């Protein structure tokens, strides 16, 4: 019996761990310094957020709402550029990682810098994803699912109203 457990552990390390390393190296990219979150949080009162954001932005970014699919600003945007947080201007996603998921929301297969987005387990019924928020201002962005395209297999499904698009010059 002891040999069986040793065999199982050995199999785990020989099969699972190398595959994880391959997957991680294929899905991560070097985060450019100008996009990296510096760790300094933006903390405002609810009143300050209401003055800074539109009513729809406040509903989504601060209250965790969701905008309607296909009736938003960026789901079909194909221009090259950077998507920033609408609340604090932290760079979040690049058009290079954007794809048409058919969901009606902007979808990305990777963040511009993984540390720029925070992930939290979703406790909503029937959700298999994780909640995605901005690392700087804690604004709600959308959800992360594991049904995206290669190489990452990720689908960041993001509310357009949570984003500000900055086109490339």
mmCIF file of C-alpha atoms in Angstrom:
data_model
loop_
_atom_site.group_PDB
_atom_site.id
_atom_site.type_symbol
_atom_site.label_atom_id
_atom_site.label_comp_id
_atom_site.label_asym_id
_atom_site.label_seq_id
_atom_site.Cartn_x
_atom_site.Cartn_y
_atom_site.Cartn_z
ATOM 1 C CA UNK A 1 0.000 0.000 0.000
ATOM 2 C CA UNK A 2 2.840 2.375 0.858
ATOM 3 C CA UNK A 3 4.462 1.736 -2.525
ATOM 4 C CA UNK A 4 1.172 2.562 -4.210
ATOM 5 C CA UNK A 5 1.040 6.020 -2.583
ATOM 6 C CA UNK A 6 4.657 6.694 -3.451
ATOM 7 C CA UNK A 7 3.863 5.687 -7.022
ATOM 8 C CA UNK A 8 0.858 8.062 -7.105
ATOM 9 C CA UNK A 9 2.897 10.971 -5.796
ATOM 10 C CA UNK A 10 5.660 10.271 -8.300
ATOM 11 C CA UNK A 11 3.134 10.142 -11.160
ATOM 12 C CA UNK A 12 1.655 13.451 -10.034
ATOM 13 C CA UNK A 13 5.042 15.166 -10.114
ATOM 14 C CA UNK A 14 6.045 13.617 -13.430
ATOM 15 C CA UNK A 15 2.794 14.403 -15.220
ATOM 16 C CA UNK A 16 1.082 17.378 -13.590
ATOM 17 C CA UNK A 17 3.970 19.671 -12.631
ATOM 18 C CA UNK A 18 5.758 19.745 -16.050
ATOM 19 C CA UNK A 19 2.411 20.396 -17.769
ATOM 20 C CA UNK A 20 1.746 23.323 -15.434
ATOM 21 C CA UNK A 21 5.124 24.834 -16.273
ATOM 22 C CA UNK A 22 4.472 24.500 -20.009
ATOM 23 C CA UNK A 23 1.024 26.074 -19.693
ATOM 24 C CA UNK A 24 2.305 28.944 -17.587
ATOM 25 C CA UNK A 25 5.154 29.776 -19.935
ATOM 26 C CA UNK A 26 2.786 29.766 -22.904
ATOM 27 C CA UNK A 27 0.255 32.099 -21.311
ATOM 28 C CA UNK A 28 2.317 34.706 -19.506
ATOM 29 C CA UNK A 29 4.056 37.586 -21.169
ATOM 30 C CA UNK A 30 6.512 40.117 -19.917
ATOM 31 C CA UNK A 31 4.673 43.007 -18.299
ATOM 32 C CA UNK A 32 6.013 46.304 -19.611
ATOM 33 C CA UNK A 33 7.053 48.678 -16.796
ATOM 34 C CA UNK A 34 4.785 51.503 -17.991
ATOM 35 C CA UNK A 35 1.737 49.241 -17.543
ATOM 36 C CA UNK A 36 2.677 47.607 -14.226
ATOM 37 C CA UNK A 37 0.573 48.389 -11.144
ATOM 38 C CA UNK A 38 2.816 50.124 -8.593
ATOM 39 C CA UNK A 39 0.860 48.837 -5.590
ATOM 40 C CA UNK A 40 -0.551 52.235 -4.615
ATOM 41 C CA UNK A 41 -4.331 51.914 -4.095
ATOM 42 C CA UNK A 42 -6.854 54.607 -5.037
ATOM 43 C CA UNK A 43 -9.309 54.909 -2.164
ATOM 44 C CA UNK A 44 -12.269 57.275 -2.467
ATOM 45 C CA UNK A 45 -15.514 57.676 -0.575
ATOM 46 C CA UNK A 46 -18.790 56.634 -2.176
ATOM 47 C CA UNK A 47 -19.624 60.323 -2.646
ATOM 48 C CA UNK A 48 -16.293 60.939 -4.414
ATOM 49 C CA UNK A 49 -16.883 57.936 -6.695
ATOM 50 C CA UNK A 50 -20.353 59.251 -7.598
ATOM 51 C CA UNK A 51 -18.808 62.585 -8.611
ATOM 52 C CA UNK A 52 -16.058 60.890 -10.623
ATOM 53 C CA UNK A 53 -18.146 58.276 -12.486
ATOM 54 C CA UNK A 54 -21.299 58.265 -14.605
ATOM 55 C CA UNK A 55 -24.361 56.593 -13.066
ATOM 56 C CA UNK A 56 -23.814 53.468 -15.211
ATOM 57 C CA UNK A 57 -20.094 53.330 -14.373
ATOM 58 C CA UNK A 58 -20.901 53.660 -10.670
ATOM 59 C CA UNK A 59 -23.479 50.863 -10.887
ATOM 60 C CA UNK A 60 -20.976 48.471 -12.473
ATOM 61 C CA UNK A 61 -17.607 49.534 -11.039
ATOM 62 C CA UNK A 62 -18.686 50.244 -7.456
ATOM 63 C CA UNK A 63 -21.812 48.095 -7.019
ATOM 64 C CA UNK A 64 -20.816 45.045 -9.090
ATOM 65 C CA UNK A 65 -23.505 45.420 -11.744
ATOM 66 C CA UNK A 66 -23.466 44.099 -15.304
ATOM 67 C CA UNK A 67 -24.284 45.990 -18.481
ATOM 68 C CA UNK A 68 -26.450 44.447 -21.236
ATOM 69 C CA UNK A 69 -24.663 42.314 -23.852
ATOM 70 C CA UNK A 70 -24.238 43.665 -27.389
ATOM 71 C CA UNK A 71 -25.419 47.133 -26.257
ATOM 72 C CA UNK A 72 -22.127 48.466 -24.972
ATOM 73 C CA UNK A 73 -19.215 50.454 -26.273
ATOM 74 C CA UNK A 74 -16.418 47.982 -26.869
ATOM 75 C CA UNK A 75 -17.708 44.463 -27.576
ATOM 76 C CA UNK A 76 -17.097 44.934 -31.309
ATOM 77 C CA UNK A 77 -14.203 47.416 -31.140
ATOM 78 C CA UNK A 78 -11.401 46.192 -33.394
ATOM 79 C CA UNK A 79 -9.070 49.204 -33.149
ATOM 80 C CA UNK A 80 -5.556 48.682 -31.755
ATOM 81 C CA UNK A 81 -4.943 50.173 -28.333
ATOM 82 C CA UNK A 82 -5.065 49.770 -24.575
ATOM 83 C CA UNK A 83 -8.099 49.331 -22.332
ATOM 84 C CA UNK A 84 -7.758 51.153 -19.006
ATOM 85 C CA UNK A 85 -9.889 51.046 -15.875
ATOM 86 C CA UNK A 86 -12.600 53.709 -16.219
ATOM 87 C CA UNK A 87 -12.283 54.430 -12.512
ATOM 88 C CA UNK A 88 -8.540 55.000 -12.144
ATOM 89 C CA UNK A 89 -6.877 54.677 -15.597
ATOM 90 C CA UNK A 90 -4.795 51.598 -14.700
ATOM 91 C CA UNK A 91 -3.937 49.724 -17.939
ATOM 92 C CA UNK A 92 -5.805 46.407 -17.879
ATOM 93 C CA UNK A 93 -5.998 44.831 -21.338
ATOM 94 C CA UNK A 94 -4.482 45.211 -24.789
ATOM 95 C CA UNK A 95 -6.362 44.911 -28.065
ATOM 96 C CA UNK A 96 -3.754 42.257 -28.971
ATOM 97 C CA UNK A 97 -5.463 39.892 -26.500
ATOM 98 C CA UNK A 98 -9.050 40.824 -27.432
ATOM 99 C CA UNK A 99 -11.207 38.354 -29.329
ATOM 100 C CA UNK A 100 -14.841 37.813 -30.293
ATOM 101 C CA UNK A 101 -16.289 35.378 -27.770
ATOM 102 C CA UNK A 102 -19.831 35.778 -29.092
ATOM 103 C CA UNK A 103 -21.053 36.824 -25.634
ATOM 104 C CA UNK A 104 -21.696 40.499 -26.392
ATOM 105 C CA UNK A 105 -19.071 41.795 -23.969
ATOM 106 C CA UNK A 106 -15.423 42.603 -24.662
ATOM 107 C CA UNK A 107 -13.407 39.439 -24.088
ATOM 108 C CA UNK A 108 -9.667 39.057 -23.607
ATOM 109 C CA UNK A 109 -7.511 35.959 -23.275
ATOM 110 C CA UNK A 110 -4.974 37.685 -20.990
ATOM 111 C CA UNK A 111 -4.539 40.830 -18.906
ATOM 112 C CA UNK A 112 -1.900 43.369 -19.900
ATOM 113 C CA UNK A 113 -0.185 42.588 -16.551
ATOM 114 C CA UNK A 114 -1.595 39.817 -14.387
ATOM 115 C CA UNK A 115 -1.057 41.873 -11.225
ATOM 116 C CA UNK A 116 -3.266 44.672 -12.602
ATOM 117 C CA UNK A 117 -6.396 42.575 -12.158
ATOM 118 C CA UNK A 118 -7.560 40.962 -8.926
ATOM 119 C CA UNK A 119 -9.516 37.708 -8.936
ATOM 120 C CA UNK A 120 -12.072 36.599 -6.393
ATOM 121 C CA UNK A 121 -14.223 33.495 -6.287
ATOM 122 C CA UNK A 122 -17.744 34.187 -7.537
ATOM 123 C CA UNK A 123 -20.524 33.147 -5.183
ATOM 124 C CA UNK A 124 -23.367 33.819 -7.608
ATOM 125 C CA UNK A 125 -25.609 30.856 -8.477
ATOM 126 C CA UNK A 126 -24.555 28.797 -11.509
ATOM 127 C CA UNK A 127 -21.332 30.777 -11.998
ATOM 128 C CA UNK A 128 -18.176 28.855 -12.786
ATOM 129 C CA UNK A 129 -16.076 31.978 -13.090
ATOM 130 C CA UNK A 130 -14.171 34.338 -10.862
ATOM 131 C CA UNK A 131 -14.948 37.999 -10.310
ATOM 132 C CA UNK A 132 -12.395 40.341 -11.875
ATOM 133 C CA UNK A 133 -11.635 43.729 -10.365
ATOM 134 C CA UNK A 134 -9.080 46.479 -10.819
ATOM 135 C CA UNK A 135 -6.089 46.070 -8.513
ATOM 136 C CA UNK A 136 -5.726 49.826 -7.972
ATOM 137 C CA UNK A 137 -9.299 50.994 -7.238
ATOM 138 C CA UNK A 138 -11.082 47.663 -6.603
ATOM 139 C CA UNK A 139 -13.623 48.520 -9.307
ATOM 140 C CA UNK A 140 -15.678 45.572 -10.573
ATOM 141 C CA UNK A 141 -14.709 44.750 -14.168
ATOM 142 C CA UNK A 142 -16.436 41.471 -15.011
ATOM 143 C CA UNK A 143 -15.701 37.762 -14.762
ATOM 144 C CA UNK A 144 -12.981 35.288 -15.693
ATOM 145 C CA UNK A 145 -13.905 31.924 -17.191
ATOM 146 C CA UNK A 146 -11.757 28.962 -18.242
ATOM 147 C CA UNK A 147 -13.347 28.564 -21.686
ATOM 148 C CA UNK A 148 -11.175 30.977 -23.664
ATOM 149 C CA UNK A 149 -8.970 30.357 -26.688
ATOM 150 C CA UNK A 150 -5.386 29.083 -26.693
ATOM 151 C CA UNK A 151 -2.805 29.747 -25.527
ATOM 152 C CA UNK A 152 -4.276 30.700 -22.113
ATOM 153 C CA UNK A 153 -7.713 29.073 -22.145
ATOM 154 C CA UNK A 154 -8.944 32.162 -20.273
ATOM 155 C CA UNK A 155 -11.866 34.446 -21.088
ATOM 156 C CA UNK A 156 -11.891 37.734 -19.272
ATOM 157 C CA UNK A 157 -15.492 38.829 -19.900
ATOM 158 C CA UNK A 158 -15.432 42.551 -19.099
ATOM 159 C CA UNK A 159 -18.084 45.272 -18.930
ATOM 160 C CA UNK A 160 -17.359 48.023 -21.484
ATOM 161 C CA UNK A 161 -18.505 50.682 -19.032
ATOM 162 C CA UNK A 162 -15.680 49.581 -16.695
ATOM 163 C CA UNK A 163 -13.143 50.404 -19.393
ATOM 164 C CA UNK A 164 -11.712 53.430 -21.163
ATOM 165 C CA UNK A 165 -10.159 52.695 -24.558
ATOM 166 C CA UNK A 166 -6.955 54.514 -25.517
ATOM 167 C CA UNK A 167 -6.218 54.010 -29.245
ATOM 168 C CA UNK A 168 -2.646 53.531 -30.411
ATOM 169 C CA UNK A 169 -1.161 56.688 -31.966
#
